[in-house]
Amino acid sequence: MSNPQLTVAVIGLGSVGSMAAWQLSKRENVRVIGLEQYGRVHSRGSYAGESRVFRTAYHEGGLYVPMLLESRNLWRELEKESGRDVYYEVGTLSIAEEMHPEYQTTLGTVRDYDLPHELFDADQLRARFPQHRIHENDAGILDLQGGGLRPEVSVMAALEIAERNGADLRFNTPVLGIEEYKDGVVIRTEQEALKVDRIVIASGSWSNRISPELNDLLRLQILGLTWFMPRTSIEPFVPANFPAFLRDSGPVHVFGAPSFDGYSLKACSNPTWDVVRDVDDVPVGYTREELVRIGQQMQELIPDINPEPVRSSVHHCAYTPNRLPVVDLSESERVITVAGLSGHGFKFIPALGKFAAELAADSNTESVPGEFSLESHMAVLRDRGHYQGGGH
Ligand SMILES: Cc1cc2nc3c(=O)[nH]c(=O)nc-3n(C[C@H](O)[C@H](O)[C@H](O)COP(=O)(O)OP(=O)(O)OC[C@H]3O[C@@H](n4cnc5c(N)ncnc54)[C@H](O)[C@@H]3O)c2cc1C
């Protein structure tokens, strides 16, 4: 049973925050206040960069699959409610040597969950996807439910619906601190001290500035994006002809998306950047040497591209040691945390937004896997103490 007349503040209106605001705004007994330090849909969050890969054939393991399938339905619902195109179901192609561990876990997941897919050997890959240079022992899995999401459009769409449902969204309003009391939580901004019943911390890479526990747990990884123009025609790279892709080729991991802008495709590999603790330590761009090397790697794997990136950008994302997200309800039931999406969480933010709403409005933890709790994460941190890279 829901609590009567709750005021819930969502701190951060980016990926998770926009979805939490949307889900909470459906509840008649909840008053939603959203607070965002920058403007509505900005370029400094972890969601920036035009596209995100969606896939259900998950090499990260089966724990994610139910959340991914639910998210797929919610992405469709978001499209329907907003009238915007957020999700292109063009498939996601994973290419690797057949015995590559991630290829094998992807294969295990599609079989365990009976996910719609197609399998290819090297010759079949060459015939079907001539855009990629295929090596002797390569194999491919096409996840037919995968594809490309448009992150900025998604955040805009969710915020728009939340507002339409009555949410009070405040932009250019950084939260400076939070204080928890027996009868509520006080949120300090430059303008006021706002008292609410519950808060959802959805502050991404900035979450560790708000909570000391998250500051111990989360580390920021730097992730970059590059776009290339084909030398001949864009036609082979438009969504109808080119699935999103992940590829492991020797030590190089690359990922990309079809052309959403009509002239370039996204194809990325990341230099080994140091893990940092604060957003202010993230570099503003690639070095020239990094861009030249990425261009060479990409041309080796997608021969028709011009190796000079036509666009590039460098971003950040908060990681947990095992790359599972944090979804937690505090003992007082006043603080809900959704953080540490670890370079691969955009695809399942609709499900995380729903978890946040269930925790904030109903104190219902039933659907949230125990591994996502802060307590579990702190135990992993104590045991493991180091952070895995990767993502997408
Ligand atoms: C380059 C790159 C590529 C990626 N590729 C993929 C992919 O292909 N597929 C995939 O599924 N995932 C991918 N990811 C991961 C995914 O995009 C991120 O995990 C996700 O966007 C993180 O969402 P978030 O809500 O935690 O953070 P954000 O989206 O950054 O939202 C946090 C928001 O909180 C606001 N905020 C912070 N502090 C405060 C404060 N004190 N007061 C008010 N507001 C505040 C921020 O301004 C921001 O708007 C990628 C990530 C990156 C960086």
GROMACS .gro file of C-alpha atoms and ligand atoms in nm:
model
  445
    1MET     CA    1   0.000   0.000   0.000
    2SER     CA    2   0.130   0.346  -0.095
    3ASN     CA    3   0.196   0.619   0.161
    4PRO     CA    4  -0.054   0.907   0.143
    5GLN     CA    5   0.072   1.242   0.003
    6LEU     CA    6   0.445   1.202  -0.011
    7THR     CA    7   0.678   1.470  -0.140
    8VAL     CA    8   0.973   1.312  -0.320
    9ALA     CA    9   1.265   1.514  -0.453
   10VAL     CA   10   1.477   1.373  -0.734
   11ILE     CA   11   1.832   1.513  -0.725
   12GLY     CA   12   1.973   1.517  -1.077
   13LEU     CA   13   1.751   1.513  -1.387
   14GLY     CA   14   1.980   1.320  -1.620
   15SER     CA   15   1.946   0.956  -1.725
   16VAL     CA   16   1.813   0.796  -1.405
   17GLY     CA   17   1.658   1.113  -1.263
   18SER     CA   18   1.444   1.180  -1.570
   19MET     CA   19   1.310   0.823  -1.563
   20ALA     CA   20   1.250   0.833  -1.185
   21ALA     CA   21   1.062   1.164  -1.225
   22TRP     CA   22   0.853   1.013  -1.506
   23GLN     CA   23   0.766   0.700  -1.305
   24LEU     CA   24   0.695   0.891  -0.983
   25SER     CA   25   0.480   1.143  -1.167
   26LYS     CA   26   0.234   0.864  -1.253
   27ARG     CA   27   0.149   0.827  -0.883
   28GLU     CA   28  -0.145   1.032  -0.767
   29ASN     CA   29  -0.033   1.041  -0.406
   30VAL     CA   30   0.320   1.165  -0.481
   31ARG     CA   31   0.428   1.524  -0.529
   32VAL     CA   32   0.747   1.520  -0.739
   33ILE     CA   33   1.011   1.790  -0.722
   34GLY     CA   34   1.311   1.756  -0.954
   35LEU     CA   35   1.635   1.950  -0.904
   36GLU     CA   36   1.901   1.974  -1.175
   37GLN     CA   37   2.227   2.167  -1.144
   38TYR     CA   38   2.242   2.250  -1.517
   39GLY     CA   39   1.977   2.324  -1.779
   40ARG     CA   40   1.719   2.086  -1.924
   41VAL     CA   41   1.915   1.826  -2.128
   42HIS     CA   42   2.277   1.945  -2.118
   43SER     CA   43   2.606   1.817  -2.257
   44ARG     CA   44   2.793   1.750  -1.931
   45GLY     CA   45   2.612   1.440  -1.801
   46SER     CA   46   2.700   1.078  -1.867
   47TYR     CA   47   2.418   1.057  -2.123
   48ALA     CA   48   2.570   1.301  -2.373
   49GLY     CA   49   2.675   1.187  -2.718
   50GLU     CA   50   2.379   1.120  -2.950
   51SER     CA   51   2.342   0.742  -2.915
   52ARG     CA   52   2.372   0.453  -2.672
   53VAL     CA   53   2.389   0.084  -2.752
   54PHE     CA   54   2.091  -0.125  -2.639
   55ARG     CA   55   2.125  -0.504  -2.618
   56THR     CA   56   1.954  -0.790  -2.437
   57ALA     CA   57   2.212  -1.060  -2.525
   58TYR     CA   58   2.423  -0.954  -2.234
   59HIS     CA   59   2.778  -1.080  -2.182
   60GLU     CA   60   2.763  -0.922  -1.835
   61GLY     CA   61   2.529  -1.203  -1.733
   62GLY     CA   62   2.170  -1.316  -1.696
   63LEU     CA   63   2.101  -1.105  -1.384
   64TYR     CA   64   2.045  -0.815  -1.620
   65VAL     CA   65   1.815  -0.980  -1.873
   66PRO     CA   66   1.476  -0.935  -1.695
   67MET     CA   67   1.566  -0.569  -1.633
   68LEU     CA   68   1.660  -0.527  -2.000
   69LEU     CA   69   1.340  -0.684  -2.128
   70GLU     CA   70   1.133  -0.465  -1.898
   71SER     CA   71   1.330  -0.161  -2.014
   72ARG     CA   72   1.262  -0.248  -2.376
   73ASN     CA   73   0.887  -0.231  -2.304
   74LEU     CA   74   0.931   0.095  -2.115
   75TRP     CA   75   1.136   0.249  -2.400
   76ARG     CA   76   0.842   0.173  -2.628
   77GLU     CA   77   0.601   0.323  -2.373
   78LEU     CA   78   0.814   0.637  -2.353
   79GLU     CA   79   0.803   0.668  -2.733
   80LYS     CA   80   0.429   0.624  -2.736
   81GLU     CA   81   0.360   0.871  -2.455
   82SER     CA   82   0.597   1.137  -2.588
   83GLY     CA   83   0.551   1.090  -2.962
   84ARG     CA   84   0.933   1.100  -3.003
   85ASP     CA   85   1.169   0.844  -3.158
   86VAL     CA   86   1.401   0.726  -2.883
   87TYR     CA   87   1.480   0.368  -2.977
   88TYR     CA   88   1.586   0.224  -3.314
   89GLU     CA   89   1.558  -0.154  -3.295
   90VAL     CA   90   1.815  -0.219  -3.568
   91GLY     CA   91   1.986  -0.509  -3.386
   92THR     CA   92   2.320  -0.520  -3.204
   93LEU     CA   93   2.598  -0.725  -3.357
   94SER     CA   94   2.870  -0.872  -3.131
   95ILE     CA   95   3.181  -0.980  -3.321
   96ALA     CA   96   3.472  -1.168  -3.160
   97GLU     CA   97   3.673  -1.487  -3.190
   98GLU     CA   98   3.432  -1.766  -3.107
   99MET     CA   99   3.620  -1.873  -2.794
  100HIS     CA  100   3.645  -1.517  -2.657
  101PRO     CA  101   3.501  -1.532  -2.301
  102GLU     CA  102   3.255  -1.247  -2.359
  103TYR     CA  103   3.134  -1.406  -2.683
  104GLN     CA  104   3.071  -1.729  -2.495
  105THR     CA  105   2.876  -1.557  -2.215
  106THR     CA  106   2.668  -1.368  -2.472
  107LEU     CA  107   2.592  -1.700  -2.641
  108GLY     CA  108   2.499  -1.852  -2.302
  109THR     CA  109   2.262  -1.564  -2.229
  110VAL     CA  110   2.075  -1.587  -2.561
  111ARG     CA  111   2.032  -1.960  -2.509
  112ASP     CA  112   1.932  -1.943  -2.141
  113TYR     CA  113   1.671  -1.673  -2.204
  114ASP     CA  114   1.570  -1.785  -2.551
  115LEU     CA  115   1.641  -1.439  -2.692
  116PRO     CA  116   1.578  -1.381  -3.064
  117HIS     CA  117   1.916  -1.383  -3.240
  118GLU     CA  118   2.112  -1.491  -3.547
  119LEU     CA  119   2.456  -1.656  -3.545
  120PHE     CA  120   2.723  -1.606  -3.814
  121ASP     CA  121   3.058  -1.766  -3.896
  122ALA     CA  122   3.332  -1.556  -4.059
  123ASP     CA  123   3.212  -1.611  -4.419
  124GLN     CA  124   2.851  -1.538  -4.329
  125LEU     CA  125   2.958  -1.220  -4.150
  126ARG     CA  126   3.152  -1.105  -4.459
  127ALA     CA  127   2.852  -1.168  -4.680
  128ARG     CA  128   2.594  -1.000  -4.455
  129PHE     CA  129   2.801  -0.714  -4.309
  130PRO     CA  130   3.063  -0.614  -4.567
  131GLN     CA  131   3.109  -0.282  -4.379
  132HIS     CA  132   3.325  -0.472  -4.123
  133ARG     CA  133   3.663  -0.631  -4.202
  134ILE     CA  134   3.623  -0.985  -4.070
  135HIS     CA  135   3.917  -1.195  -3.952
  136GLU     CA  136   3.965  -1.569  -3.999
  137ASN     CA  137   3.827  -1.690  -3.661
  138ASP     CA  138   3.564  -1.423  -3.608
  139ALA     CA  139   3.206  -1.517  -3.532
  140GLY     CA  140   2.900  -1.299  -3.479
  141ILE     CA  141   2.578  -1.286  -3.277
  142LEU     CA  142   2.308  -1.048  -3.392
  143ASP     CA  143   2.080  -0.960  -3.100
  144LEU     CA  144   1.756  -0.889  -3.280
  145GLN     CA  145   1.613  -0.693  -2.985
  146GLY     CA  146   1.921  -0.470  -2.969
  147GLY     CA  147   1.978  -0.137  -3.136
  148GLY     CA  148   2.049   0.229  -3.074
  149LEU     CA  149   1.892   0.465  -2.819
  150ARG     CA  150   1.893   0.843  -2.848
  151PRO     CA  151   1.988   0.959  -2.496
  152GLU     CA  152   1.925   1.334  -2.516
  153VAL     CA  153   1.585   1.274  -2.675
  154SER     CA  154   1.505   1.013  -2.408
  155VAL     CA  155   1.583   1.249  -2.120
  156MET     CA  156   1.385   1.531  -2.284
  157ALA     CA  157   1.088   1.299  -2.343
  158ALA     CA  158   1.077   1.165  -1.986
  159LEU     CA  159   1.103   1.515  -1.834
  160GLU     CA  160   0.831   1.643  -2.061
  161ILE     CA  161   0.589   1.369  -1.956
  162ALA     CA  162   0.678   1.411  -1.587
  163GLU     CA  163   0.598   1.782  -1.612
  164ARG     CA  164   0.278   1.714  -1.800
  165ASN     CA  165   0.181   1.484  -1.510
  166GLY     CA  166   0.240   1.766  -1.262
  167ALA     CA  167   0.606   1.728  -1.155
  168ASP     CA  168   0.775   2.051  -1.045
  169LEU     CA  169   1.112   2.047  -1.224
  170ARG     CA  170   1.371   2.310  -1.138
  171PHE     CA  171   1.677   2.360  -1.358
  172ASN     CA  172   2.002   2.548  -1.292
  173THR     CA  173   1.947   2.457  -0.927
  174PRO     CA  174   2.248   2.271  -0.783
  175VAL     CA  175   2.185   2.083  -0.461
  176LEU     CA  176   2.457   2.188  -0.218
  177GLY     CA  177   2.386   1.940   0.060
  178ILE     CA  178   2.130   1.715   0.224
  179GLU     CA  179   2.049   1.663   0.590
  180GLU     CA  180   1.834   1.382   0.712
  181TYR     CA  181   1.599   1.428   1.011
  182LYS     CA  182   1.343   1.204   1.177
  183ASP     CA  183   1.055   1.376   1.000
  184GLY     CA  184   1.209   1.446   0.660
  185VAL     CA  185   1.511   1.542   0.452
  186VAL     CA  186   1.631   1.900   0.410
  187ILE     CA  187   1.784   1.984   0.073
  188ARG     CA  188   2.000   2.293   0.057
  189THR     CA  189   2.022   2.492  -0.264
  190GLU     CA  190   2.151   2.847  -0.318
  191GLN     CA  191   1.794   2.973  -0.294
  192GLU     CA  192   1.640   2.776  -0.008
  193ALA     CA  193   1.629   2.490   0.240
  194LEU     CA  194   1.362   2.259   0.106
  195LYS     CA  195   1.207   1.996   0.332
  196VAL     CA  196   1.070   1.682   0.168
  197ASP     CA  197   0.965   1.334   0.281
  198ARG     CA  198   1.206   1.137   0.065
  199ILE     CA  199   1.484   1.195  -0.184
  200VAL     CA  200   1.612   1.001  -0.483
  201ILE     CA  201   1.985   1.055  -0.537
  202ALA     CA  202   2.026   1.031  -0.916
  203SER     CA  203   2.329   1.255  -0.947
  204GLY     CA  204   2.550   1.029  -1.159
  205SER     CA  205   2.921   1.115  -1.147
  206TRP     CA  206   2.850   1.387  -0.890
  207SER     CA  207   2.680   1.150  -0.641
  208ASN     CA  208   2.998   1.110  -0.439
  209ARG     CA  209   2.990   1.482  -0.361
  210ILE     CA  210   2.653   1.435  -0.191
  211SER     CA  211   2.711   1.115   0.005
  212PRO     CA  212   3.030   1.007   0.189
  213GLU     CA  213   2.941   0.638   0.144
  214LEU     CA  214   2.919   0.683  -0.234
  215ASN     CA  215   3.245   0.873  -0.227
  216ASP     CA  216   3.408   0.557  -0.086
  217LEU     CA  217   3.236   0.331  -0.337
  218LEU     CA  218   3.225   0.507  -0.673
  219ARG     CA  219   3.511   0.589  -0.906
  220LEU     CA  220   3.483   0.777  -1.233
  221GLN     CA  221   3.598   0.620  -1.556
  222ILE     CA  222   3.665   0.838  -1.855
  223LEU     CA  223   3.493   0.727  -2.176
  224GLY     CA  224   3.529   0.887  -2.516
  225LEU     CA  225   3.328   0.892  -2.836
  226THR     CA  226   3.441   0.935  -3.197
  227TRP     CA  227   3.247   0.968  -3.523
  228PHE     CA  228   3.383   0.900  -3.873
  229MET     CA  229   3.263   0.978  -4.224
  230PRO     CA  230   3.264   0.700  -4.481
  231ARG     CA  231   3.483   0.776  -4.784
  232THR     CA  232   3.221   0.664  -5.033
  233SER     CA  233   2.857   0.659  -4.924
  234ILE     CA  234   2.671   0.682  -4.592
  235GLU     CA  235   2.407   0.441  -4.726
  236PRO     CA  236   2.573   0.119  -4.591
  237PHE     CA  237   2.585   0.280  -4.245
  238VAL     CA  238   2.228   0.409  -4.209
  239PRO     CA  239   2.016   0.231  -3.943
  240ALA     CA  240   1.835   0.012  -4.198
  241ASN     CA  241   2.168  -0.140  -4.308
  242PHE     CA  242   2.401  -0.123  -4.010
  243PRO     CA  243   2.328  -0.260  -3.661
  244ALA     CA  244   2.486  -0.116  -3.348
  245PHE     CA  245   2.798  -0.321  -3.273
  246LEU     CA  246   3.049  -0.438  -3.014
  247ARG     CA  247   3.371  -0.594  -3.130
  248ASP     CA  248   3.669  -0.757  -2.960
  249SER     CA  249   3.963  -0.781  -3.194
  250GLY     CA  250   4.280  -0.894  -3.015
  251PRO     CA  251   4.330  -0.651  -2.727
  252VAL     CA  252   4.111  -0.384  -2.887
  253HIS     CA  253   3.748  -0.342  -2.779
  254VAL     CA  254   3.538  -0.123  -3.008
  255PHE     CA  255   3.173  -0.027  -3.016
  256GLY     CA  256   2.954   0.188  -3.230
  257ALA     CA  257   2.619   0.282  -3.372
  258PRO     CA  258   2.471   0.346  -3.715
  259SER     CA  259   2.449   0.695  -3.857
  260PHE     CA  260   2.186   0.900  -3.679
  261ASP     CA  261   2.304   1.233  -3.821
  262GLY     CA  262   2.295   1.127  -4.186
  263TYR     CA  263   2.667   1.178  -4.257
  264SER     CA  264   2.882   0.996  -4.000
  265LEU     CA  265   2.880   0.676  -3.795
  266LYS     CA  266   2.989   0.634  -3.436
  267ALA     CA  267   3.286   0.402  -3.390
  268CYS     CA  268   3.488   0.418  -3.069
  269SER     CA  269   3.770   0.257  -2.878
  270ASN     CA  270   3.899   0.400  -2.554
  271PRO     CA  271   4.259   0.477  -2.454
  272THR     CA  272   4.355   0.344  -2.110
  273TRP     CA  273   4.265   0.649  -1.906
  274ASP     CA  274   4.327   0.663  -1.531
  275VAL     CA  275   4.030   0.628  -1.300
  276VAL     CA  276   3.951   0.962  -1.131
  277ARG     CA  277   3.755   1.066  -0.824
  278ASP     CA  278   3.596   1.389  -0.936
  279VAL     CA  279   3.435   1.524  -1.253
  280ASP     CA  280   3.677   1.818  -1.244
  281ASP     CA  281   3.962   1.572  -1.315
  282VAL     CA  282   3.812   1.452  -1.647
  283PRO     CA  283   4.012   1.572  -1.952
  284VAL     CA  284   3.824   1.804  -2.187
  285GLY     CA  285   3.921   1.614  -2.502
  286TYR     CA  286   4.146   1.354  -2.664
  287THR     CA  287   4.510   1.423  -2.744
  288ARG     CA  288   4.602   1.435  -3.112
  289GLU     CA  289   4.796   1.107  -3.075
  290GLU     CA  290   4.492   0.932  -2.926
  291LEU     CA  291   4.270   1.047  -3.214
  292VAL     CA  292   4.523   0.933  -3.477
  293ARG     CA  293   4.555   0.591  -3.313
  294ILE     CA  294   4.177   0.543  -3.283
  295GLY     CA  295   4.134   0.647  -3.648
  296GLN     CA  296   4.388   0.383  -3.755
  297GLN     CA  297   4.221   0.112  -3.543
  298MET     CA  298   3.879   0.198  -3.682
  299GLN     CA  299   3.995   0.201  -4.043
  300GLU     CA  300   4.153  -0.140  -3.989
  301LEU     CA  301   3.814  -0.277  -3.876
  302ILE     CA  302   3.577  -0.068  -4.094
  303PRO     CA  303   3.783  -0.016  -4.411
  304ASP     CA  304   3.562   0.241  -4.584
  305ILE     CA  305   3.589   0.508  -4.315
  306ASN     CA  306   3.802   0.818  -4.340
  307PRO     CA  307   4.041   0.780  -4.041
  308GLU     CA  308   4.011   1.142  -3.926
  309PRO     CA  309   3.731   1.165  -3.666
  310VAL     CA  310   3.478   1.419  -3.781
  311ARG     CA  311   3.362   1.465  -3.420
  312SER     CA  312   3.490   1.351  -3.083
  313SER     CA  313   3.402   1.407  -2.719
  314VAL     CA  314   3.522   1.287  -2.379
  315HIS     CA  315   3.281   1.197  -2.097
  316HIS     CA  316   3.270   1.027  -1.758
  317CYS     CA  317   3.065   0.769  -1.575
  318ALA     CA  318   3.055   0.651  -1.212
  319TYR     CA  319   3.160   0.286  -1.166
  320THR     CA  320   3.115   0.032  -0.888
  321PRO     CA  321   3.384  -0.239  -0.847
  322ASN     CA  322   3.168  -0.513  -1.008
  323ARG     CA  323   2.982  -0.279  -1.248
  324LEU     CA  324   2.640  -0.366  -1.100
  325PRO     CA  325   2.436  -0.053  -1.032
  326VAL     CA  326   2.358   0.071  -0.681
  327VAL     CA  327   1.983   0.067  -0.611
  328ASP     CA  328   1.927   0.120  -0.242
  329LEU     CA  329   1.668   0.223   0.013
  330SER     CA  330   1.819   0.356   0.337
  331GLU     CA  331   1.715   0.211   0.671
  332SER     CA  332   1.514   0.526   0.744
  333GLU     CA  333   1.338   0.470   0.407
  334ARG     CA  334   1.396   0.839   0.330
  335VAL     CA  335   1.695   0.813   0.095
  336ILE     CA  336   1.683   0.621  -0.230
  337THR     CA  337   2.010   0.593  -0.421
  338VAL     CA  338   2.045   0.491  -0.784
  339ALA     CA  339   2.405   0.532  -0.897
  340GLY     CA  340   2.714   0.364  -1.040
  341LEU     CA  341   2.575   0.272  -1.381
  342SER     CA  342   2.929   0.174  -1.479
  343GLY     CA  343   2.946   0.259  -1.848
  344HIS     CA  344   2.659   0.032  -1.953
  345GLY     CA  345   2.354   0.147  -1.763
  346PHE     CA  346   2.175   0.376  -2.005
  347LYS     CA  347   1.990   0.089  -2.169
  348PHE     CA  348   1.820  -0.010  -1.843
  349ILE     CA  349   1.745   0.334  -1.695
  350PRO     CA  350   1.367   0.294  -1.746
  351ALA     CA  351   1.376  -0.011  -1.516
  352LEU     CA  352   1.597   0.176  -1.267
  353GLY     CA  353   1.350   0.466  -1.272
  354LYS     CA  354   1.072   0.221  -1.192
  355PHE     CA  355   1.274   0.071  -0.905
  356ALA     CA  356   1.332   0.424  -0.772
  357ALA     CA  357   0.958   0.497  -0.783
  358GLU     CA  358   0.870   0.169  -0.608
  359LEU     CA  359   1.127   0.234  -0.336
  360ALA     CA  360   1.031   0.599  -0.286
  361ALA     CA  361   0.653   0.563  -0.301
  362ASP     CA  362   0.596   0.213  -0.160
  363SER     CA  363   0.922   0.125   0.024
  364ASN     CA  364   0.895  -0.187  -0.187
  365THR     CA  365   1.234  -0.357  -0.231
  366GLU     CA  366   1.095  -0.684  -0.367
  367SER     CA  367   1.185  -0.641  -0.732
  368VAL     CA  368   1.537  -0.503  -0.670
  369PRO     CA  369   1.813  -0.768  -0.682
  370GLY     CA  370   1.993  -0.790  -0.345
  371GLU     CA  371   2.329  -0.750  -0.523
  372PHE     CA  372   2.235  -0.386  -0.599
  373SER     CA  373   2.215  -0.279  -0.232
  374LEU     CA  374   2.479  -0.050  -0.087
  375GLU     CA  375   2.560  -0.314   0.172
  376SER     CA  376   2.641  -0.572  -0.097
  377HIS     CA  377   2.849  -0.320  -0.289
  378MET     CA  378   3.049  -0.227   0.021
  379ALA     CA  379   3.118  -0.598   0.082
  380VAL     CA  380   3.242  -0.637  -0.278
  381LEU     CA  381   3.459  -0.328  -0.236
  382ARG     CA  382   3.616  -0.474   0.079
  383ASP     CA  383   3.682  -0.810  -0.093
  384ARG     CA  384   3.788  -0.690  -0.431
  385GLY     CA  385   3.907  -0.333  -0.391
  386HIS     CA  386   3.962  -0.268  -0.762
  387TYR     CA  387   3.747  -0.149  -1.049
  388GLN     CA  388   3.675  -0.325  -1.379
  389GLY     CA  389   3.669  -0.109  -1.691
  390GLY     CA  390   3.450  -0.158  -1.996
  391GLY     CA  391   3.094  -0.072  -2.072
  392HIS     CA  392   2.835  -0.014  -2.344
  393LIG     C1  393   3.080   0.785  -2.345
  393LIG     C2  394   2.983   0.691  -2.284
  393LIG     C3  395   2.928   0.588  -2.359
  393LIG     C4  396   2.834   0.504  -2.302
  393LIG     N1  397   2.778   0.406  -2.379
  393LIG     C5  398   2.675   0.335  -2.331
  393LIG     C6  399   2.602   0.248  -2.417
  393LIG     O1  400   2.632   0.236  -2.536
  393LIG     N2  401   2.497   0.180  -2.363
  393LIG     C7  402   2.460   0.194  -2.233
  393LIG     O2  403   2.365   0.128  -2.191
  393LIG     N3  404   2.526   0.276  -2.150
  393LIG     C8  405   2.631   0.349  -2.196
  393LIG     N4  406   2.696   0.437  -2.115
  393LIG     C9  407   2.656   0.451  -1.975
  393LIG    C10  408   2.541   0.547  -1.951
  393LIG     O3  409   2.532   0.647  -2.047
  393LIG    C11  410   2.558   0.606  -1.812
  393LIG     O4  411   2.578   0.501  -1.721
  393LIG    C12  412   2.434   0.683  -1.767
  393LIG     O5  413   2.406   0.786  -1.858
  393LIG    C13  414   2.455   0.739  -1.625
  393LIG     O6  415   2.335   0.799  -1.583
  393LIG     P1  416   2.321   0.880  -1.448
  393LIG     O7  417   2.179   0.916  -1.433
  393LIG     O8  418   2.386   0.803  -1.339
  393LIG     O9  419   2.409   1.013  -1.469
  393LIG     P2  420   2.372   1.141  -1.558
  393LIG    O10  421   2.297   1.104  -1.677
  393LIG    O11  422   2.501   1.215  -1.576
  393LIG    O12  423   2.276   1.226  -1.464
  393LIG    C14  424   2.317   1.286  -1.346
  393LIG    C15  425   2.251   1.422  -1.341
  393LIG    O13  426   2.259   1.475  -1.209
  393LIG    C16  427   2.286   1.613  -1.216
  393LIG     N5  428   2.344   1.652  -1.087
  393LIG    C17  429   2.458   1.604  -1.033
  393LIG     N6  430   2.482   1.658  -0.913
  393LIG    C18  431   2.380   1.743  -0.890
  393LIG    C19  432   2.348   1.830  -0.782
  393LIG     N7  433   2.427   1.841  -0.673
  393LIG     N8  434   2.234   1.904  -0.790
  393LIG    C20  435   2.152   1.894  -0.898
  393LIG     N9  436   2.180   1.815  -1.004
  393LIG    C21  437   2.291   1.740  -0.999
  393LIG    C22  438   2.382   1.622  -1.333
  393LIG    O14  439   2.395   1.753  -1.382
  393LIG    C23  440   2.319   1.524  -1.431
  393LIG    O15  441   2.221   1.589  -1.511
  393LIG    C24  442   2.795   0.521  -2.167
  393LIG    C25  443   2.852   0.623  -2.090
  393LIG    C26  444   2.943   0.708  -2.148
  393LIG    C27  445   2.999   0.820  -2.064
   0.00000   0.00000   0.00000
